[in-house]
Amino acid sequence: MPLASIPSPAQGVWYLGIIPIRAYALCIVAGVIFAVWLSERRWRARGGQKGTIIDIAVPAVIFGLIGGRLYHVITDWQTYFGERAIKPAYKALFIWEGGLGIWGAIALGGVGVWIACRRRGLSLSAVADTVAPGIAFAQAIGRWGNWFNQELYGSPTTLPWGLEIDQMHGGEPGVLYHPTFLYESLWDLALGFGLLLIGSRLTLRHGRLFALYVAGYTLGRFWIEGLRIDPVGGVDHAVMFLGLRLNQWTALVVFVGALIYFWATRNKDAVEHVVPPQAHSLEGLAGLEGEDGQAADPAHPADQADETEAPAASSPGDDEETGGSARTGAVEPGERPEGSVDPEGEPEAEGPDRAPGEHARAEEKHAR
């Protein structure tokens, strides 16, 4: 018996009254929350609007869970169907009991992200680059759910960090197994930090950082998958093809595809939209608001006076050109404004424009 080993949890479900609290679900939720938090910060730093990643995460998680479960059931159908099935067929719907294929989760989750980005007018590639490190960290956290469920472990080993698996979950007494959940968790953790470092040193746009995530994840998954066993009825029923497991072939194909995409987009420089087009229009209108917060009329700038408004006082520069003194509209004592009407209602003429004898009549009128 080895001197050291990693024990498996005695249980993965606790009850709050009649409500089951499952460790597997908690690990998945914790991973999603951390990924959304980190991606939201990265999106804001890139100039995006607050709350965008949270909104996109809703359809992404829903589609991702469906896709992950479909992939698991399709590739591990022997668990639920056939003569050696260890679970009844209806339990293929019990997602809380474990079993999510990352390939299906990423593929169908990506569809959910695409739909959300299309509705908002955002660039899918910009969102993909933003969330790439967060996805890696989410996987690192979520893998611990497999530890609680005692699933997805590796072949027997004598290493001091071998994993104990009870007989109910396919283990044998006195035998330790490779803790593949731990290997993948550590790999994903390192990948997440690596992506953050690369993203801070290099300007990778148009989905190139996401391509590095895919390449990095599949590289680790290839060798970790080679250590795994899927005991169904005491026999490893993993789908094999040319000596490799199906998931290894999938990882190999996706790895090559990610590298091709990374190389093909090296010179791409199209504009990526991180703010919805309608937001730009609202920002433009906001610039036309007055000091009181009311929107101004775009066709009537604030410095343009109405025709009924009085003209502004002339500037000192105008008086210097005419050689006159500045007139502010004030009337000197005893002086009547130009063009004013006298008390009798008749306009008063000035200076040489008065007809002969008009001065006398005006004085007579004032005397009366």
Coordinates of C-alpha atoms in Angstrom, one line a residue:
M1 CA 0.0 0.0 0.0
P2 CA 1.5 3.4 -1.0
L3 CA 2.5 5.7 1.9
A4 CA 0.6 8.6 0.5
S5 CA -2.6 9.1 -1.6
I6 CA -5.4 11.5 -2.3
P7 CA -8.7 10.4 -0.7
S8 CA -12.0 10.9 -2.5
P9 CA -14.8 12.7 -0.6
A10 CA -17.1 10.4 1.3
Q11 CA -20.1 12.3 -0.2
G12 CA -20.8 14.9 -2.8
V13 CA -24.3 15.8 -1.8
W14 CA -25.6 17.6 1.3
Y15 CA -29.1 18.4 2.2
L16 CA -30.6 21.6 3.4
G17 CA -33.9 20.3 4.7
I18 CA -35.2 18.4 1.6
I19 CA -33.1 20.5 -0.8
P20 CA -30.0 18.7 -2.1
I21 CA -26.8 20.8 -2.3
R22 CA -24.5 19.1 -4.8
A23 CA -20.8 19.7 -4.8
Y24 CA -20.6 19.2 -8.6
A25 CA -23.1 21.9 -9.3
L26 CA -21.4 24.3 -6.8
C27 CA -18.1 23.8 -8.6
I28 CA -19.7 24.6 -12.0
V29 CA -21.4 27.6 -10.6
A30 CA -18.3 28.9 -8.9
G31 CA -16.4 28.6 -12.1
V32 CA -19.0 30.5 -14.1
I33 CA -19.2 33.3 -11.6
F34 CA -15.4 33.7 -11.6
A35 CA -15.2 33.7 -15.4
V36 CA -18.0 36.3 -15.7
W37 CA -16.4 38.5 -13.1
L38 CA -13.0 38.4 -14.8
S39 CA -14.4 38.8 -18.3
E40 CA -16.5 41.7 -17.2
R41 CA -13.4 43.5 -15.9
R42 CA -11.5 42.7 -19.1
W43 CA -14.4 43.9 -21.3
R44 CA -14.6 47.2 -19.5
A45 CA -10.9 47.7 -19.8
R46 CA -11.2 47.2 -23.5
G47 CA -13.9 50.0 -23.7
G48 CA -17.0 47.9 -23.6
Q49 CA -20.1 48.7 -21.6
K50 CA -20.8 47.5 -18.1
G51 CA -23.0 44.5 -17.8
T52 CA -22.5 43.3 -21.4
I53 CA -20.6 40.1 -20.4
I54 CA -23.2 39.3 -17.7
D55 CA -26.0 39.5 -20.3
I56 CA -24.1 37.4 -22.8
A57 CA -23.3 34.8 -20.2
V58 CA -26.9 33.8 -19.7
P59 CA -27.5 32.3 -23.2
A60 CA -23.9 31.0 -23.3
V61 CA -24.3 29.0 -20.1
I62 CA -27.7 27.6 -21.1
F63 CA -26.5 26.6 -24.5
G64 CA -23.2 25.3 -23.1
L65 CA -24.9 23.0 -20.5
I66 CA -27.1 21.5 -23.2
G67 CA -24.3 21.0 -25.6
G68 CA -22.0 19.6 -22.9
R69 CA -24.6 17.1 -21.8
L70 CA -25.4 16.0 -25.4
Y71 CA -21.8 15.4 -26.2
H72 CA -21.3 13.4 -23.0
V73 CA -24.4 11.2 -23.6
I74 CA -23.5 10.6 -27.3
T75 CA -19.9 9.6 -26.6
D76 CA -20.6 7.7 -23.4
W77 CA -23.9 6.2 -24.4
Q78 CA -22.9 2.8 -22.8
T79 CA -23.4 4.4 -19.4
Y80 CA -27.1 4.8 -20.0
F81 CA -28.0 2.4 -22.9
G82 CA -27.1 -1.2 -23.7
E83 CA -26.7 -4.4 -21.7
R84 CA -23.9 -3.2 -19.5
A85 CA -25.4 0.2 -18.7
I86 CA -24.8 1.1 -15.1
K87 CA -27.5 3.8 -15.0
P88 CA -31.1 3.8 -16.3
A89 CA -31.7 5.7 -19.6
Y90 CA -33.7 8.5 -18.0
K91 CA -30.7 9.5 -15.9
A92 CA -29.1 10.8 -19.1
L93 CA -31.0 14.0 -18.3
F94 CA -29.6 14.2 -14.7
I95 CA -27.0 16.7 -15.4
W96 CA -26.3 17.3 -11.7
E97 CA -24.9 13.8 -11.4
G98 CA -21.9 14.8 -13.6
G99 CA -21.0 14.3 -17.2
L100 CA -20.4 17.4 -19.3
G101 CA -18.3 17.2 -22.5
I102 CA -16.2 20.3 -23.0
W103 CA -16.3 20.0 -26.8
G104 CA -20.1 20.2 -26.8
A105 CA -20.2 22.9 -24.2
I106 CA -17.8 25.2 -26.1
A107 CA -19.5 24.5 -29.5
L108 CA -23.1 25.1 -28.4
G109 CA -22.1 27.7 -25.9
G110 CA -20.4 29.6 -28.7
V111 CA -23.7 29.6 -30.6
G112 CA -25.4 31.3 -27.6
V113 CA -22.6 33.9 -27.5
W114 CA -23.0 34.5 -31.3
I115 CA -26.7 35.0 -31.0
A116 CA -26.2 37.5 -28.1
C117 CA -23.5 39.4 -30.0
R118 CA -25.5 39.6 -33.2
R119 CA -28.5 41.0 -31.4
R120 CA -26.3 43.7 -29.8
G121 CA -24.1 44.5 -32.8
L122 CA -20.9 43.4 -31.1
S123 CA -17.9 41.5 -32.6
L124 CA -17.9 37.9 -31.7
S125 CA -14.1 37.7 -32.0
A126 CA -13.7 40.6 -29.5
V127 CA -15.9 38.8 -26.9
A128 CA -14.1 35.5 -27.5
D129 CA -10.7 37.1 -26.8
T130 CA -12.0 38.7 -23.7
V131 CA -13.5 35.6 -22.1
A132 CA -10.7 33.2 -23.1
P133 CA -8.7 33.4 -19.8
G134 CA -12.0 33.3 -17.8
I135 CA -13.0 30.0 -19.5
A136 CA -9.7 28.4 -18.6
F137 CA -10.1 29.4 -14.9
A138 CA -13.8 28.2 -14.9
Q139 CA -12.6 24.8 -16.1
A140 CA -9.9 24.7 -13.5
I141 CA -12.6 25.3 -10.8
G142 CA -15.2 23.1 -12.3
R143 CA -13.0 20.0 -12.6
W144 CA -13.1 19.6 -8.8
G145 CA -16.7 18.6 -9.2
N146 CA -15.4 15.4 -10.8
W147 CA -13.4 14.7 -7.6
F148 CA -16.5 14.9 -5.5
N149 CA -18.3 12.6 -7.9
Q150 CA -15.4 10.2 -8.2
E151 CA -15.5 10.2 -12.0
L152 CA -13.1 10.7 -14.9
Y153 CA -10.1 9.3 -13.1
G154 CA -7.1 7.8 -14.8
S155 CA -5.5 4.4 -14.9
P156 CA -3.9 2.7 -11.9
T157 CA -0.7 4.2 -10.5
T158 CA 1.7 3.8 -7.7
L159 CA 2.6 7.5 -7.5
P160 CA 2.3 9.1 -4.0
W161 CA -0.5 11.4 -5.3
G162 CA -2.6 8.4 -6.5
L163 CA -6.4 8.9 -6.1
E164 CA -8.6 6.6 -4.0
I165 CA -11.8 5.4 -5.7
D166 CA -14.4 3.3 -3.9
Q167 CA -15.9 0.2 -5.4
M168 CA -19.3 1.9 -5.9
H169 CA -17.6 4.2 -8.5
G170 CA -15.5 1.5 -10.2
G171 CA -12.5 1.4 -8.0
E172 CA -10.7 -1.7 -6.6
P173 CA -9.6 -2.2 -3.0
G174 CA -6.0 -1.2 -2.5
V175 CA -5.6 0.3 -6.0
L176 CA -4.9 4.0 -6.6
Y177 CA -5.6 5.9 -9.8
H178 CA -4.2 8.9 -11.7
P179 CA -6.1 12.0 -10.4
T180 CA -6.8 13.3 -14.0
F181 CA -9.2 15.9 -12.6
L182 CA -6.2 17.4 -10.7
Y183 CA -3.9 17.3 -13.7
E184 CA -6.5 19.1 -15.9
S185 CA -7.3 21.6 -13.2
L186 CA -3.6 22.5 -12.8
W187 CA -3.2 22.7 -16.5
D188 CA -6.2 25.0 -17.0
L189 CA -5.0 27.2 -14.1
A190 CA -1.6 27.6 -15.8
L191 CA -3.3 28.2 -19.1
G192 CA -5.4 31.0 -17.7
F193 CA -2.5 32.8 -16.2
G194 CA -0.5 32.3 -19.4
L195 CA -3.3 33.9 -21.5
L196 CA -3.5 36.9 -19.2
L197 CA 0.3 37.3 -19.5
I198 CA 0.3 37.0 -23.3
G199 CA -2.7 39.3 -23.6
S200 CA -0.9 42.0 -21.5
R201 CA 2.3 41.8 -23.6
L202 CA 0.9 41.3 -27.1
T203 CA -2.1 42.9 -28.8
L204 CA -4.0 39.8 -30.0
R205 CA -7.3 40.6 -31.6
H206 CA -9.8 39.0 -33.9
G207 CA -10.1 35.8 -31.9
R208 CA -6.4 35.0 -31.9
L209 CA -6.1 34.9 -28.1
F210 CA -9.1 32.6 -28.0
A211 CA -7.3 30.4 -30.6
L212 CA -4.4 30.2 -28.2
Y213 CA -6.7 29.1 -25.4
V214 CA -8.2 26.4 -27.7
A215 CA -4.7 25.2 -28.7
G216 CA -3.4 25.2 -25.2
Y217 CA -6.4 23.4 -23.7
T218 CA -6.4 20.7 -26.4
L219 CA -2.7 20.1 -26.1
G220 CA -3.1 19.3 -22.4
R221 CA -6.3 17.4 -22.9
F222 CA -4.7 15.1 -25.4
W223 CA -2.2 13.6 -23.0
I224 CA -4.5 13.7 -20.0
E225 CA -7.2 11.9 -22.0
G226 CA -4.7 9.2 -22.7
L227 CA -4.5 8.4 -18.9
R228 CA -8.2 8.2 -18.4
I229 CA -10.4 5.1 -18.1
D230 CA -14.1 4.9 -18.3
P231 CA -15.2 1.8 -16.4
V232 CA -18.7 0.7 -17.4
G233 CA -19.6 -2.6 -15.8
G234 CA -16.0 -3.1 -14.9
V235 CA -14.7 -2.6 -18.5
D236 CA -13.3 0.5 -20.1
H237 CA -15.8 1.2 -22.8
A238 CA -14.3 4.4 -24.2
V239 CA -14.8 4.7 -27.9
M240 CA -11.4 4.0 -29.6
F241 CA -10.2 4.6 -33.2
L242 CA -6.8 3.7 -34.5
G243 CA -5.5 3.2 -30.9
L244 CA -6.6 6.6 -29.6
R245 CA -9.7 7.5 -27.7
L246 CA -12.4 9.6 -29.5
N247 CA -11.7 12.6 -27.3
Q248 CA -8.0 12.4 -28.2
W249 CA -8.8 12.6 -31.9
T250 CA -11.2 15.5 -31.2
A251 CA -8.5 17.3 -29.3
L252 CA -6.0 16.7 -32.1
V253 CA -8.3 18.0 -34.8
V254 CA -9.3 21.1 -32.8
F255 CA -5.7 21.8 -31.9
V256 CA -4.7 21.9 -35.6
G257 CA -7.7 24.0 -36.5
A258 CA -6.8 26.5 -33.8
L259 CA -3.2 26.9 -35.1
I260 CA -4.5 27.4 -38.6
Y261 CA -6.9 30.1 -37.5
F262 CA -4.2 31.8 -35.5
W263 CA -1.9 31.9 -38.5
A264 CA -4.5 32.9 -41.0
T265 CA -5.7 35.9 -39.0
R266 CA -2.2 37.3 -38.3
N267 CA -2.7 40.3 -40.6
K268 CA -6.3 40.9 -40.0
D269 CA -7.0 44.5 -39.0
A270 CA -10.8 45.0 -39.4
V271 CA -12.6 47.1 -36.8
E272 CA -14.0 45.2 -33.9
H273 CA -17.2 46.6 -32.3
V274 CA -17.1 46.5 -28.4
V275 CA -20.0 49.1 -28.1
P276 CA -23.4 48.6 -29.7
P277 CA -24.0 51.0 -32.7
Q278 CA -27.0 52.6 -31.0
A279 CA -24.8 53.5 -28.0
H280 CA -22.7 55.7 -30.3
S281 CA -25.9 57.5 -31.4
L282 CA -26.9 58.1 -27.8
E283 CA -23.5 59.5 -27.0
G284 CA -23.8 61.9 -29.9
L285 CA -27.1 63.2 -28.7
A286 CA -25.8 63.4 -25.1
G287 CA -23.2 65.9 -26.4
L288 CA -26.0 68.2 -27.5
E289 CA -27.5 68.5 -24.1
G290 CA -27.6 71.9 -22.4
E291 CA -26.4 72.8 -19.0
D292 CA -29.7 72.0 -17.5
G293 CA -29.5 68.4 -18.8
Q294 CA -32.2 69.0 -21.4
A295 CA -31.5 67.8 -24.9
A296 CA -30.8 70.7 -27.3
D297 CA -32.2 71.0 -30.8
P298 CA -29.6 69.8 -33.2
A299 CA -30.8 72.2 -35.8
H300 CA -30.6 75.2 -33.4
P301 CA -27.3 75.5 -31.7
A302 CA -27.3 77.1 -28.2
D303 CA -25.3 80.2 -29.4
Q304 CA -27.7 81.1 -32.2
A305 CA -30.3 83.7 -31.1
D306 CA -33.9 83.7 -32.2
E307 CA -35.0 86.4 -34.6
T308 CA -37.2 88.0 -31.9
E309 CA -34.3 88.3 -29.5
A310 CA -32.4 91.6 -29.0
P311 CA -29.1 91.8 -30.8
A312 CA -26.1 91.5 -28.6
A313 CA -24.2 94.6 -27.4
S314 CA -21.5 95.6 -29.8
S315 CA -17.9 94.8 -28.8
P316 CA -15.3 97.4 -28.0
G317 CA -13.6 96.4 -31.2
D318 CA -16.5 97.7 -33.2
D319 CA -16.2 101.1 -31.6
E320 CA -12.6 101.3 -32.3
E321 CA -13.2 100.8 -36.0
T322 CA -16.0 103.5 -36.2
G323 CA -14.2 105.8 -33.8
G324 CA -17.3 106.2 -31.7
S325 CA -18.0 105.4 -28.1
A326 CA -19.6 102.2 -27.1
R327 CA -23.4 102.4 -26.7
T328 CA -24.9 100.1 -24.2
G329 CA -28.5 101.2 -24.7
A330 CA -28.5 103.5 -21.7
V331 CA -30.2 106.9 -22.2
E332 CA -28.5 110.1 -20.9
P333 CA -30.7 112.4 -18.8
G334 CA -32.7 114.7 -21.1
E335 CA -32.0 112.6 -24.1
R336 CA -34.7 110.7 -26.0
P337 CA -33.8 107.5 -27.7
E338 CA -33.3 107.7 -31.5
G339 CA -36.6 107.1 -33.4
S340 CA -38.7 107.4 -30.2
V341 CA -42.3 108.7 -30.1
D342 CA -43.2 111.9 -28.3
P343 CA -46.0 112.1 -25.9
E344 CA -48.4 113.3 -28.6
G345 CA -47.7 110.0 -30.5
E346 CA -45.7 111.6 -33.4
P347 CA -42.2 110.5 -34.2
E348 CA -39.6 113.1 -33.5
A349 CA -37.1 113.8 -36.2
E350 CA -33.6 114.7 -35.6
G351 CA -31.1 117.4 -36.8
P352 CA -31.1 118.4 -40.4
D353 CA -34.0 116.0 -41.3
R354 CA -36.5 118.4 -39.6
A355 CA -38.6 120.6 -41.9
P356 CA -38.3 124.4 -41.7
G357 CA -40.2 125.8 -38.7
E358 CA -40.4 122.4 -37.1
H359 CA -38.1 123.5 -34.2
A360 CA -40.5 126.3 -33.3
R361 CA -43.5 124.1 -33.3
A362 CA -41.7 121.5 -31.1
E363 CA -40.8 124.2 -28.6
E364 CA -44.3 125.6 -28.6
K365 CA -45.7 122.1 -28.0
H366 CA -43.3 121.5 -25.0
A367 CA -44.2 124.9 -23.5
R368 CA -47.9 124.0 -23.5

